[in-house]
Coordinates of C-alpha atoms and ligand atoms in Angstrom, one line a residue:
Chain G
M1 CA 44.8 -138.6 -63.3
P2 CA 42.6 -135.4 -63.9
K3 CA 39.0 -135.4 -62.8
M4 CA 39.3 -138.1 -60.2
T5 CA 36.0 -138.0 -58.8
A6 CA 34.1 -137.6 -62.0
D7 CA 36.3 -140.5 -63.4
A8 CA 35.7 -142.8 -60.7
P9 CA 32.4 -144.6 -61.7
L10 CA 33.5 -144.6 -65.3
S11 CA 36.7 -146.4 -64.7
G12 CA 35.1 -148.8 -62.4
A13 CA 32.8 -149.8 -65.3
K14 CA 35.9 -150.0 -67.7
A15 CA 37.5 -152.5 -65.3
S16 CA 34.5 -154.6 -65.3
T17 CA 34.2 -154.8 -69.1
R18 CA 37.7 -155.5 -69.3
R19 CA 37.5 -158.3 -66.7
L20 CA 34.5 -159.7 -68.7
K21 CA 36.6 -159.7 -71.9
L22 CA 39.3 -161.8 -69.9
E23 CA 36.6 -163.9 -68.9
W24 CA 35.6 -164.5 -72.5
L25 CA 38.9 -165.2 -73.5
L26 CA 40.0 -167.9 -70.6
A27 CA 37.3 -170.5 -71.9
P28 CA 38.9 -170.7 -75.5
L29 CA 42.3 -170.6 -74.0
M30 CA 41.4 -173.5 -71.5
L31 CA 40.0 -175.5 -74.8
A32 CA 43.1 -174.8 -76.6
L33 CA 45.3 -176.0 -73.7
A34 CA 43.2 -179.3 -73.3
I35 CA 43.7 -180.0 -77.0
L36 CA 47.4 -179.6 -76.7
L37 CA 47.7 -181.7 -73.8
W38 CA 45.4 -184.4 -75.7
D39 CA 47.7 -184.4 -78.7
A40 CA 50.7 -184.6 -76.6
L41 CA 49.3 -187.6 -74.8
V42 CA 48.4 -189.4 -78.1
R43 CA 52.1 -188.9 -79.6
W44 CA 53.8 -189.6 -76.4
Q45 CA 51.9 -193.0 -75.7
Q46 CA 51.2 -193.8 -79.5
Y47 CA 47.6 -194.8 -79.0
P48 CA 45.9 -196.4 -82.0
P49 CA 43.1 -194.1 -83.3
F50 CA 40.3 -196.5 -82.2
I51 CA 41.6 -196.0 -78.8
L52 CA 41.9 -192.3 -78.6
P53 CA 42.6 -190.6 -81.9
A54 CA 44.8 -187.3 -82.3
P55 CA 42.9 -184.1 -82.6
A56 CA 44.0 -183.7 -86.0
L57 CA 42.5 -186.9 -87.0
V58 CA 39.0 -185.7 -85.5
A59 CA 39.1 -182.5 -87.1
R60 CA 39.8 -184.2 -90.5
K61 CA 36.9 -186.3 -89.6
F62 CA 34.8 -183.5 -89.0
A63 CA 35.5 -181.6 -91.9
A64 CA 34.7 -184.9 -94.0
V65 CA 31.2 -185.6 -92.4
V66 CA 30.4 -181.8 -92.9
R67 CA 31.2 -181.9 -96.5
D68 CA 29.5 -185.0 -97.4
G69 CA 26.2 -183.6 -95.3
S70 CA 26.2 -186.7 -93.5
L71 CA 26.7 -184.7 -90.0
W72 CA 24.0 -182.3 -90.9
Y73 CA 21.7 -185.0 -91.6
H74 CA 22.0 -186.5 -88.2
T75 CA 22.3 -183.4 -86.4
Q76 CA 19.0 -181.9 -88.0
L77 CA 16.8 -184.6 -86.6
T78 CA 18.7 -184.5 -83.2
L79 CA 17.9 -180.7 -83.1
L80 CA 14.2 -181.3 -84.2
E81 CA 13.5 -183.7 -81.3
I82 CA 15.3 -181.5 -78.9
F83 CA 13.2 -178.6 -80.0
A84 CA 10.1 -180.4 -79.9
G85 CA 10.4 -182.4 -76.8
M86 CA 11.3 -179.2 -75.0
A87 CA 8.4 -177.3 -76.3
L88 CA 6.1 -180.3 -75.3
G89 CA 7.8 -180.7 -71.8
L90 CA 8.0 -176.9 -71.0
S91 CA 4.3 -176.2 -71.9
C92 CA 3.3 -179.0 -69.9
A93 CA 5.3 -178.3 -66.8
L94 CA 4.3 -174.7 -67.0
V95 CA 0.6 -175.3 -66.9
M96 CA 0.8 -177.8 -64.5
G97 CA 3.3 -176.1 -62.3
Y98 CA 1.3 -173.2 -62.4
F99 CA -1.9 -174.8 -61.2
L100 CA 0.3 -177.0 -58.3
A101 CA 1.6 -173.6 -57.3
K102 CA -1.9 -172.4 -56.7
S103 CA -3.2 -175.3 -54.8
R104 CA -1.7 -176.9 -51.9
R105 CA -4.3 -179.7 -52.3
L106 CA -3.5 -180.3 -55.8
E107 CA 0.0 -180.5 -54.9
R108 CA -0.4 -183.0 -51.8
L109 CA -2.5 -185.1 -54.3
L110 CA 0.1 -185.5 -57.1
S111 CA 3.4 -184.9 -55.7
P112 CA 3.9 -188.4 -54.7
Y113 CA 3.2 -189.7 -58.3
L114 CA 5.3 -186.9 -59.7
V115 CA 8.4 -187.8 -57.6
A116 CA 7.8 -191.4 -58.3
A117 CA 7.7 -191.0 -61.9
Q118 CA 11.1 -188.7 -61.5
A119 CA 12.7 -191.5 -59.3
V120 CA 12.1 -193.8 -62.5
P121 CA 15.4 -193.4 -64.5
I122 CA 14.4 -192.0 -68.2
I123 CA 16.8 -194.6 -69.7
A124 CA 14.9 -197.5 -68.2
L125 CA 11.8 -196.1 -69.4
A126 CA 13.0 -195.3 -73.0
P127 CA 12.9 -198.8 -74.3
L128 CA 9.2 -199.0 -73.0
L129 CA 8.1 -195.7 -74.4
V130 CA 9.4 -196.9 -77.8
I131 CA 7.5 -200.0 -77.7
W132 CA 4.3 -198.6 -76.6
I133 CA 4.6 -195.5 -79.1
R134 CA 4.3 -196.8 -82.7
S135 CA 5.4 -193.3 -83.9
P136 CA 9.3 -193.4 -83.7
G137 CA 9.4 -189.3 -83.9
L138 CA 6.8 -189.2 -81.3
S139 CA 8.5 -191.4 -78.8
K140 CA 11.6 -189.5 -79.0
V141 CA 10.1 -186.1 -78.5
L142 CA 8.2 -187.7 -75.4
I143 CA 11.6 -188.9 -73.8
V144 CA 12.9 -185.5 -74.5
A145 CA 9.9 -183.8 -72.8
L146 CA 10.1 -186.1 -70.1
T147 CA 13.4 -185.7 -69.2
I148 CA 13.2 -181.9 -68.9
F149 CA 9.7 -182.1 -67.2
F150 CA 10.4 -182.5 -63.6
A151 CA 13.1 -179.7 -63.4
A152 CA 10.8 -177.3 -65.2
L153 CA 7.8 -178.3 -63.1
I154 CA 9.6 -177.7 -59.7
N155 CA 10.9 -174.4 -61.2
T156 CA 7.8 -173.3 -62.1
I157 CA 6.2 -174.2 -58.8
V158 CA 8.9 -172.5 -57.0
G159 CA 8.7 -169.3 -59.3
I160 CA 5.1 -168.8 -59.0
R161 CA 5.3 -169.1 -55.2
S162 CA 8.3 -166.7 -54.9
V163 CA 5.5 -164.1 -55.6
Q164 CA 5.2 -161.3 -52.8
P165 CA 1.8 -161.9 -51.2
D166 CA 1.7 -158.0 -50.7
L167 CA 2.2 -157.5 -54.5
V168 CA -1.1 -159.8 -55.0
S169 CA -2.7 -157.6 -52.6
L170 CA -1.8 -154.4 -54.4
M171 CA -3.1 -156.0 -57.8
H172 CA -6.5 -156.9 -56.1
S173 CA -6.5 -153.3 -54.5
L174 CA -6.3 -152.2 -58.2
Q175 CA -9.1 -154.6 -59.3
A176 CA -6.6 -156.5 -61.8
S177 CA -8.1 -159.3 -63.3
R178 CA -6.9 -162.9 -63.0
W179 CA -5.2 -162.6 -66.7
Q180 CA -3.5 -159.5 -65.8
I181 CA -2.2 -161.1 -62.3
L182 CA -0.9 -163.8 -64.6
T183 CA 0.8 -161.6 -67.3
K184 CA 1.9 -158.4 -65.1
L185 CA 2.9 -160.0 -61.9
E186 CA 3.3 -163.8 -61.6
I187 CA 5.2 -164.4 -64.8
P188 CA 7.7 -161.4 -64.5
A189 CA 8.0 -162.4 -60.9
A190 CA 8.8 -165.9 -61.7
M191 CA 11.0 -164.9 -64.6
P192 CA 14.6 -165.5 -62.9
V193 CA 13.4 -168.8 -61.3
L194 CA 12.0 -170.0 -64.8
L195 CA 15.0 -168.9 -66.7
G196 CA 17.3 -170.9 -64.1
G197 CA 15.1 -173.7 -64.9
L198 CA 15.4 -173.5 -68.6
K199 CA 19.2 -173.4 -68.3
I200 CA 19.1 -176.7 -66.7
G201 CA 16.6 -177.7 -69.1
V202 CA 18.3 -177.4 -72.4
T203 CA 21.4 -179.4 -71.1
L204 CA 19.0 -182.1 -70.0
A205 CA 16.9 -182.0 -73.1
V206 CA 20.2 -182.8 -75.1
I207 CA 21.0 -185.9 -73.0
G208 CA 17.2 -186.8 -73.3
A209 CA 17.5 -186.9 -77.2
V210 CA 20.6 -188.9 -77.2
V211 CA 19.3 -191.5 -74.8
A212 CA 16.1 -191.8 -77.0
E213 CA 18.2 -192.3 -80.2
F214 CA 20.2 -194.7 -78.3
V215 CA 17.3 -197.0 -77.8
G216 CA 16.2 -197.2 -81.4
A217 CA 16.6 -194.8 -84.0
D218 CA 18.4 -195.0 -87.7
R219 CA 19.3 -191.3 -87.7
G220 CA 20.6 -188.6 -85.2
L221 CA 23.6 -187.9 -83.3
G222 CA 22.6 -190.7 -80.6
Y223 CA 22.5 -193.0 -83.6
L224 CA 25.8 -191.7 -85.0
I225 CA 27.4 -192.6 -81.6
N226 CA 26.1 -196.2 -81.5
L227 CA 27.1 -196.8 -85.2
A228 CA 30.8 -195.4 -84.7
R229 CA 31.2 -197.5 -81.3
G230 CA 30.1 -200.3 -83.5
I231 CA 32.5 -200.0 -86.1
L232 CA 35.1 -198.6 -84.0
D233 CA 35.1 -195.7 -85.7
T234 CA 36.2 -193.6 -82.7
P235 CA 37.1 -190.3 -84.5
L236 CA 33.4 -190.3 -85.8
L237 CA 32.2 -191.0 -82.2
F238 CA 34.5 -187.8 -81.2
V239 CA 32.7 -185.8 -83.8
A240 CA 29.3 -186.7 -82.8
L241 CA 30.2 -185.8 -79.2
A242 CA 31.7 -182.5 -80.2
T243 CA 28.5 -181.8 -82.1
L244 CA 26.2 -182.6 -79.1
I245 CA 28.5 -180.5 -76.8
I246 CA 28.3 -177.6 -79.1
I247 CA 24.4 -177.9 -79.4
A248 CA 24.2 -177.7 -75.7
V249 CA 26.6 -174.9 -75.3
L250 CA 24.8 -172.7 -77.9
L251 CA 21.4 -173.7 -76.3
Y252 CA 22.7 -172.4 -72.9
A253 CA 24.2 -169.4 -74.6
V254 CA 20.8 -168.5 -75.9
V255 CA 19.2 -168.8 -72.8
S256 CA 21.8 -166.7 -70.9
L257 CA 21.3 -164.2 -73.8
L258 CA 17.6 -164.3 -73.1
E259 CA 18.3 -163.9 -69.2
H260 CA 20.7 -161.0 -69.8
K261 CA 18.1 -159.2 -71.5
L262 CA 15.0 -160.0 -69.7
L263 CA 16.5 -159.7 -66.2
A264 CA 18.8 -156.4 -67.0
W265 CA 16.8 -154.9 -63.8
Q266 CA 18.5 -157.6 -61.5
R267 CA 22.0 -156.4 -62.3
I268 CA 21.4 -153.1 -61.0
Q269 CA 23.3 -152.8 -57.7
Chain P
M1 CA -3.3 -165.0 -46.6
S2 CA -5.3 -167.9 -47.9
P3 CA -7.5 -167.4 -50.9
Q4 CA -10.7 -167.7 -49.0
D5 CA -9.7 -165.0 -46.8
S6 CA -9.5 -162.3 -49.0
F7 CA -12.0 -160.9 -51.5
S8 CA -12.1 -162.4 -55.0
T9 CA -11.6 -159.1 -57.4
A10 CA -14.6 -160.6 -59.4
A11 CA -17.2 -160.3 -56.7
A12 CA -16.7 -156.4 -56.3
V13 CA -20.4 -156.0 -57.3
E14 CA -22.5 -154.7 -54.6
T15 CA -25.8 -156.2 -54.5
Q16 CA -26.8 -156.7 -51.0
Q17 CA -28.1 -153.6 -49.3
P18 CA -26.7 -152.6 -46.0
A19 CA -28.9 -153.0 -42.8
A20 CA -30.5 -149.8 -42.2
G21 CA -29.4 -147.5 -39.6
P22 CA -27.4 -144.4 -38.4
A23 CA -24.3 -145.8 -39.7
A24 CA -25.4 -146.3 -43.2
E25 CA -25.6 -142.2 -43.5
A26 CA -22.0 -142.0 -42.7
W27 CA -19.4 -141.9 -45.6
L28 CA -17.6 -144.7 -44.4
A29 CA -18.6 -146.6 -41.5
A30 CA -17.2 -149.7 -40.0
E31 CA -20.0 -151.7 -37.8
Q32 CA -18.5 -153.9 -35.0
I33 CA -15.8 -155.5 -37.2
E34 CA -13.8 -158.3 -36.0
R35 CA -11.2 -160.3 -37.4
Q36 CA -9.4 -163.4 -36.4
Y37 CA -6.5 -165.6 -38.2
D38 CA -6.8 -169.2 -38.2
A39 CA -3.6 -171.0 -37.1
P40 CA -2.0 -172.9 -39.9
S41 CA -3.7 -176.2 -40.5
A42 CA -0.8 -178.2 -39.0
N43 CA -1.3 -177.3 -35.3
D44 CA -4.2 -177.0 -33.1
A45 CA -3.3 -173.9 -31.8
P46 CA -6.2 -171.2 -31.2
P47 CA -6.9 -168.9 -33.9
T48 CA -5.2 -165.4 -33.2
R49 CA -7.9 -162.5 -32.6
A50 CA -6.3 -159.5 -34.4
L51 CA -9.2 -157.3 -34.1
A52 CA -11.8 -157.1 -31.5
S53 CA -15.2 -155.4 -32.2
T54 CA -14.3 -152.1 -33.7
S55 CA -16.6 -149.5 -35.1
L56 CA -15.5 -146.3 -36.6
R57 CA -17.0 -143.6 -39.0
V58 CA -15.2 -141.3 -41.2
E59 CA -16.7 -138.4 -43.0
A60 CA -15.5 -137.2 -46.5
G61 CA -12.9 -134.9 -46.3
E62 CA -11.5 -135.7 -43.0
F63 CA -7.7 -137.1 -42.3
V64 CA -8.2 -139.7 -39.6
C65 CA -4.8 -141.0 -38.0
I66 CA -4.8 -144.4 -36.0
V67 CA -2.3 -145.2 -33.6
G68 CA -1.4 -148.1 -31.3
P69 CA 0.7 -150.6 -30.1
S70 CA 2.6 -152.8 -32.5
G71 CA 0.9 -156.1 -33.5
C72 CA -2.4 -154.4 -32.3
G73 CA -4.3 -155.1 -35.6
K74 CA -3.7 -151.5 -37.2
T75 CA -2.8 -153.2 -40.5
T76 CA -5.8 -155.7 -40.1
L77 CA -8.2 -152.9 -39.6
L78 CA -6.9 -151.0 -42.6
R79 CA -6.9 -153.8 -45.1
I80 CA -10.5 -154.5 -44.0
L81 CA -11.4 -150.7 -44.7
G82 CA -9.7 -151.2 -48.2
G83 CA -11.6 -154.4 -49.0
L84 CA -8.3 -156.3 -49.2
L85 CA -9.3 -158.6 -46.2
R86 CA -12.8 -160.0 -45.0
P87 CA -14.0 -159.2 -41.6
T88 CA -14.7 -162.3 -39.6
R89 CA -17.6 -160.5 -38.2
G90 CA -19.5 -157.1 -38.9
Q91 CA -19.5 -155.0 -42.1
V92 CA -18.0 -151.8 -43.6
I93 CA -20.5 -149.4 -45.5
F94 CA -18.7 -147.3 -47.8
K95 CA -20.7 -144.3 -49.6
G96 CA -23.9 -146.1 -48.5
K97 CA -23.0 -149.3 -50.3
L98 CA -21.8 -152.5 -48.3
L99 CA -18.1 -152.9 -49.1
T100 CA -17.5 -156.6 -50.6
G101 CA -14.0 -156.0 -52.3
P102 CA -11.6 -153.8 -53.5
Q103 CA -12.9 -150.3 -54.9
P104 CA -11.5 -148.2 -57.6
E105 CA -12.0 -145.2 -55.3
I106 CA -9.9 -146.6 -52.7
G107 CA -6.2 -146.4 -52.8
Y108 CA -4.0 -148.3 -50.6
V109 CA -0.2 -147.6 -49.5
F110 CA 1.4 -150.4 -48.0
Q111 CA 3.4 -150.8 -44.8
H112 CA 6.5 -151.1 -47.0
A113 CA 6.9 -149.6 -50.7
N114 CA 5.9 -152.5 -52.5
L115 CA 7.1 -151.9 -56.0
M116 CA 7.7 -154.2 -58.6
P117 CA 11.4 -154.6 -58.9
W118 CA 11.3 -155.7 -62.8
R119 CA 9.6 -152.1 -63.7
T120 CA 11.0 -148.5 -63.8
V121 CA 9.6 -146.0 -61.5
L122 CA 7.4 -144.5 -64.3
R123 CA 6.1 -148.1 -65.2
N124 CA 5.6 -148.8 -61.6
V125 CA 3.3 -145.5 -61.2
A126 CA 1.8 -146.3 -64.5
L127 CA 0.7 -149.7 -63.5
P128 CA -2.8 -148.7 -62.2
L129 CA -3.8 -146.8 -65.5
E130 CA -2.4 -149.7 -67.5
L131 CA -4.5 -152.1 -65.7
Q132 CA -7.6 -149.8 -66.6
H133 CA -6.7 -150.2 -70.4
R134 CA -5.9 -146.5 -70.8
P135 CA -4.4 -145.0 -73.9
A136 CA -0.7 -144.7 -73.5
Q137 CA -0.3 -141.0 -73.9
E138 CA -3.0 -140.5 -71.2
I139 CA -0.9 -143.0 -69.1
Q140 CA 2.4 -141.3 -69.9
A141 CA 0.9 -137.9 -69.0
R142 CA -0.7 -138.7 -65.7
A143 CA 2.2 -140.7 -64.5
Q144 CA 4.7 -137.8 -65.3
A145 CA 2.5 -135.4 -63.7
V146 CA 2.0 -137.4 -60.4
L147 CA 5.8 -138.1 -60.3
K148 CA 6.5 -134.5 -60.1
L149 CA 4.0 -133.7 -57.5
V150 CA 5.8 -136.4 -55.3
G151 CA 9.3 -134.8 -56.5
L152 CA 10.7 -137.8 -58.4
Q153 CA 11.0 -136.1 -61.7
G154 CA 14.5 -137.2 -63.1
F155 CA 14.1 -140.7 -61.7
E156 CA 11.3 -142.1 -64.1
H157 CA 13.7 -144.5 -65.4
S158 CA 15.2 -145.7 -62.4
Y159 CA 14.6 -149.0 -60.9
P160 CA 13.2 -149.3 -57.5
R161 CA 16.4 -150.8 -56.1
Q162 CA 18.0 -147.5 -57.3
L163 CA 16.0 -145.6 -55.0
S164 CA 16.4 -144.6 -51.1
G165 CA 13.6 -145.6 -48.8
G166 CA 11.9 -142.4 -49.2
M167 CA 12.1 -142.3 -52.7
A168 CA 10.5 -145.6 -52.9
Q169 CA 7.8 -144.7 -50.6
R170 CA 7.1 -141.6 -52.7
A171 CA 6.9 -143.8 -55.6
A172 CA 4.4 -145.8 -54.0
L173 CA 2.4 -142.6 -53.0
A174 CA 2.4 -141.5 -56.6
R175 CA 1.3 -145.0 -57.7
T176 CA -1.6 -144.9 -55.3
L177 CA -2.3 -141.3 -56.4
V178 CA -2.2 -141.7 -60.0
H179 CA -5.7 -143.0 -60.4
A180 CA -7.1 -140.2 -58.1
P181 CA -8.7 -142.1 -55.0
E182 CA -11.3 -140.6 -53.3
L183 CA -10.1 -142.6 -49.9
L184 CA -6.5 -142.8 -49.2
L185 CA -5.5 -145.6 -46.9
L186 CA -2.0 -145.1 -45.5
D187 CA -0.3 -147.8 -43.5
E188 CA 2.6 -146.4 -41.8
P189 CA 4.0 -145.2 -45.0
F190 CA 6.9 -143.4 -43.6
G191 CA 7.7 -145.6 -40.7
A192 CA 11.0 -146.8 -42.3
L193 CA 12.3 -143.0 -42.6
D194 CA 14.6 -140.9 -40.6
A195 CA 12.7 -138.3 -38.5
I196 CA 13.6 -135.3 -41.1
T197 CA 12.8 -137.0 -44.2
R198 CA 9.7 -138.1 -42.6
E199 CA 8.7 -134.6 -41.5
R200 CA 9.0 -133.3 -45.0
M201 CA 7.1 -136.4 -46.3
N202 CA 4.4 -135.3 -44.0
L203 CA 4.3 -131.6 -45.3
E204 CA 4.1 -133.0 -48.7
L205 CA 1.4 -135.4 -47.8
L206 CA -0.7 -132.6 -46.6
G207 CA 0.0 -130.7 -49.8
I208 CA -1.2 -133.7 -52.1
R209 CA -4.3 -134.3 -49.9
A210 CA -5.3 -130.7 -50.4
A211 CA -4.2 -131.0 -54.3
Y212 CA -6.5 -134.1 -54.5
A213 CA -9.2 -133.2 -52.0
C214 CA -9.2 -136.9 -50.8
T215 CA -10.0 -138.3 -47.6
A216 CA -7.4 -139.9 -45.7
I217 CA -7.0 -142.8 -43.0
M218 CA -3.5 -143.2 -41.7
V219 CA -1.7 -145.8 -39.5
T220 CA 1.2 -144.5 -37.6
H221 CA 3.4 -145.4 -34.8
S222 CA 4.3 -141.8 -34.1
I223 CA 2.3 -139.7 -32.1
S224 CA 3.6 -136.4 -33.2
E225 CA 3.0 -137.4 -36.8
A226 CA -0.6 -138.1 -36.0
V227 CA -1.3 -135.0 -34.2
F228 CA 0.5 -133.0 -36.8
L229 CA -1.5 -134.7 -39.8
A230 CA -4.8 -135.5 -38.6
D231 CA -8.3 -134.0 -37.9
R232 CA -8.9 -136.5 -35.5
V233 CA -6.7 -139.5 -33.8
L234 CA -7.9 -142.8 -32.9
V235 CA -6.1 -144.8 -30.3
M236 CA -6.1 -148.7 -30.4
S237 CA -5.7 -151.0 -27.6
Q238 CA -3.4 -153.7 -27.6
R239 CA -4.2 -156.8 -29.4
P240 CA -6.8 -157.8 -29.9
G241 CA -7.2 -154.3 -31.0
R242 CA -10.1 -152.0 -30.8
I243 CA -10.5 -148.4 -30.8
V244 CA -10.6 -147.1 -27.2
A245 CA -10.3 -143.4 -27.6
Q246 CA -10.6 -140.6 -30.2
I247 CA -8.9 -137.3 -29.8
A248 CA -10.0 -134.0 -32.0
V249 CA -7.2 -132.1 -33.4
P250 CA -8.5 -128.6 -33.8
L251 CA -5.5 -127.3 -35.1
P252 CA -5.6 -124.8 -37.8
S253 CA -4.7 -125.6 -41.5
P254 CA -2.5 -125.3 -43.7
R255 CA -0.2 -126.7 -41.2
T256 CA 3.7 -125.9 -40.9
L257 CA 6.3 -127.7 -39.3
D258 CA 6.5 -124.5 -36.8
L259 CA 3.2 -126.0 -35.5
M260 CA 5.2 -128.7 -33.8
G261 CA 6.7 -125.9 -31.3
A262 CA 3.2 -124.4 -30.4
P263 CA 1.8 -125.2 -26.8
E264 CA -1.5 -126.6 -28.3
F265 CA 0.6 -129.2 -30.3
A266 CA 2.4 -130.3 -27.1
S267 CA -0.7 -130.6 -25.0
L268 CA -2.6 -132.4 -27.7
T269 CA 0.2 -135.1 -27.9
R270 CA 0.4 -135.2 -24.3
E271 CA -3.3 -136.0 -24.2
V272 CA -3.0 -138.7 -26.8
R273 CA 0.1 -140.1 -24.9
R274 CA -1.9 -140.1 -21.7
V275 CA -4.8 -142.2 -23.4
I276 CA -2.0 -144.8 -24.8
D277 CA -0.7 -145.2 -21.3
R278 CA -3.6 -146.0 -20.0
Q279 CA -3.9 -148.9 -21.9
H280 CA -0.8 -150.3 -20.7
V281 CA -1.4 -150.4 -17.1
Ligands
LIG301 N1 -2.0 -163.2 -42.3 C1 -2.0 -163.5 -40.9 N2 -2.0 -164.7 -40.5 C2 -2.0 -165.0 -39.0 N3 -1.8 -164.0 -38.1 C3 -1.8 -162.5 -38.7 C4 -1.7 -162.2 -40.2 N4 -1.7 -160.8 -40.2 C5 -1.4 -160.4 -38.8 N5 -1.6 -161.5 -37.8 C6 -1.9 -161.4 -36.7 O1 -2.5 -160.5 -36.1 C7 -2.0 -159.4 -35.4 C8 -2.3 -158.1 -35.7 O2 -1.5 -157.8 -36.8 P1 -1.7 -156.7 -37.7 O3 -0.5 -156.6 -39.0 O4 -2.9 -156.1 -38.0 O5 -0.9 -155.6 -36.5 P2 -0.1 -154.1 -36.7 O6 -1.0 -153.1 -35.7 O7 -0.3 -153.7 -38.2 O8 1.2 -154.2 -36.1 P3 2.5 -153.3 -36.7 O9 2.3 -151.9 -36.0 O10 3.7 -153.9 -36.3 O11 2.6 -153.2 -38.3 C9 -0.8 -159.7 -35.0 O12 -0.8 -160.6 -33.7 C10 -0.3 -160.6 -36.1 O13 0.7 -161.7 -35.5
LIG302 MG1 1.1 -153.0 -39.6

């Protein structure tokens, strides 16, 4: 153990990366274990495939629908709905949240209605929206947007309000314009909360898209689940579910990566 | 602070003429300014009177220190002088014009460092120039120069949370100095520091002020710090604060730490203390 003191911080860093690697391994290991247990359960209880298909059967189905292109056909539309719905919901929430954060009066005026709107389950509202809005694409995008809107709105308000008043004073003393205060103070200060909200938002958006497709659709992963259930093709249902999970995990990972990049300063001790 | 309390940045144009009078000739003059804070709308508590009718005049090049008990309205007074807070009554005349908002010639150092945690030290210090849309090279050069002046070279790329309290205050000072203000307003900038660091920072501050030839008004809790730095010490009463006495400090400059052992330094601090104590009976 030469150069003890000089090595101390370095070895600390090494240990933490090792711990990180272990954490990365842990999740796939858990997954493998779960699949093994699932397989054992099916073998032991001899379930028919429409109740609980074996993992191998699901995997084969997965390969088949990937090969014939039908999985991508449905996934494509669901992804589109998710992205368009998030874009719409987030931009409305950001703009509205900003003004609500700035004006207590506006907040007092609108918050009862916002809370009331949030209390109506989206699943009850979705059929209505489908009836009211002729364009099936638009109604689904709107349902996704509504699903994430409230969480995004609250996070925007909390984020903008988290700005230190003395930093606002500083910006005033430096004669910053309103735009400069927004871009150089309010947005960076709110970023941790905003990204936290986005993490919740992406998973909600996936749920929103499925809800929208349940209500009325002839394409999409939600539709695929409905279809598979109707014809008792449980392996297909599992494939659609797995795809949804993969989408949610990937979206979450993208936001986490964004967080890692944008909030590097927060990790400094 | 509610929005209507503070000046809007856009309203920083001086159109009104100040009332004619002797004060109009001073470099900086506050005329019978008062400030009260309204209680939160929910309860019917009476408003807090933070500052009673206060007048003061400061000439260009002076170093004025303000001492007073905690909560007596020192920050309130300084914010009004910096155009960051509107007085409920009275007016401030700066360089012959009515002060209606923050000015580019006035630099303000807050009671705590008040740095942006997401910016590196260099980018924090560069902020004022960035807001003025200066060319990137100029920003870089001036920010580096002022960081060197406050002894923070080598820490350009550190983040505020990696700095000690004293270093953070230095970075805050550098950020204010980078746009070379004519008037430096300092609100207990070294209040959170240990005595030794504080003395060193005081010396540095005197050097910096000489280098920039600026006028300074500094709030402090420490009587010896006030006497060491100032040409004039103003003493405030308890809340609602007003200036009850001023003590001239005719000590020679440049000042060194040896001065603190001198008999005239001791007699001046004693005098300031006596004035303060008189307020508390
Ligand atoms: N924004 C505000 N709203 C309501 N009351 C305030 C506000 N700011 C200050 N006050 C009150 O005004 C009085 C003076 O405050 P100020 O901050 O000016 O004191 P100070 O002399 O700077 O105190 P300290 O030495 O502790 O910093 C205090 O009683 C405080 O409670
Ligand atoms: Mg104060």
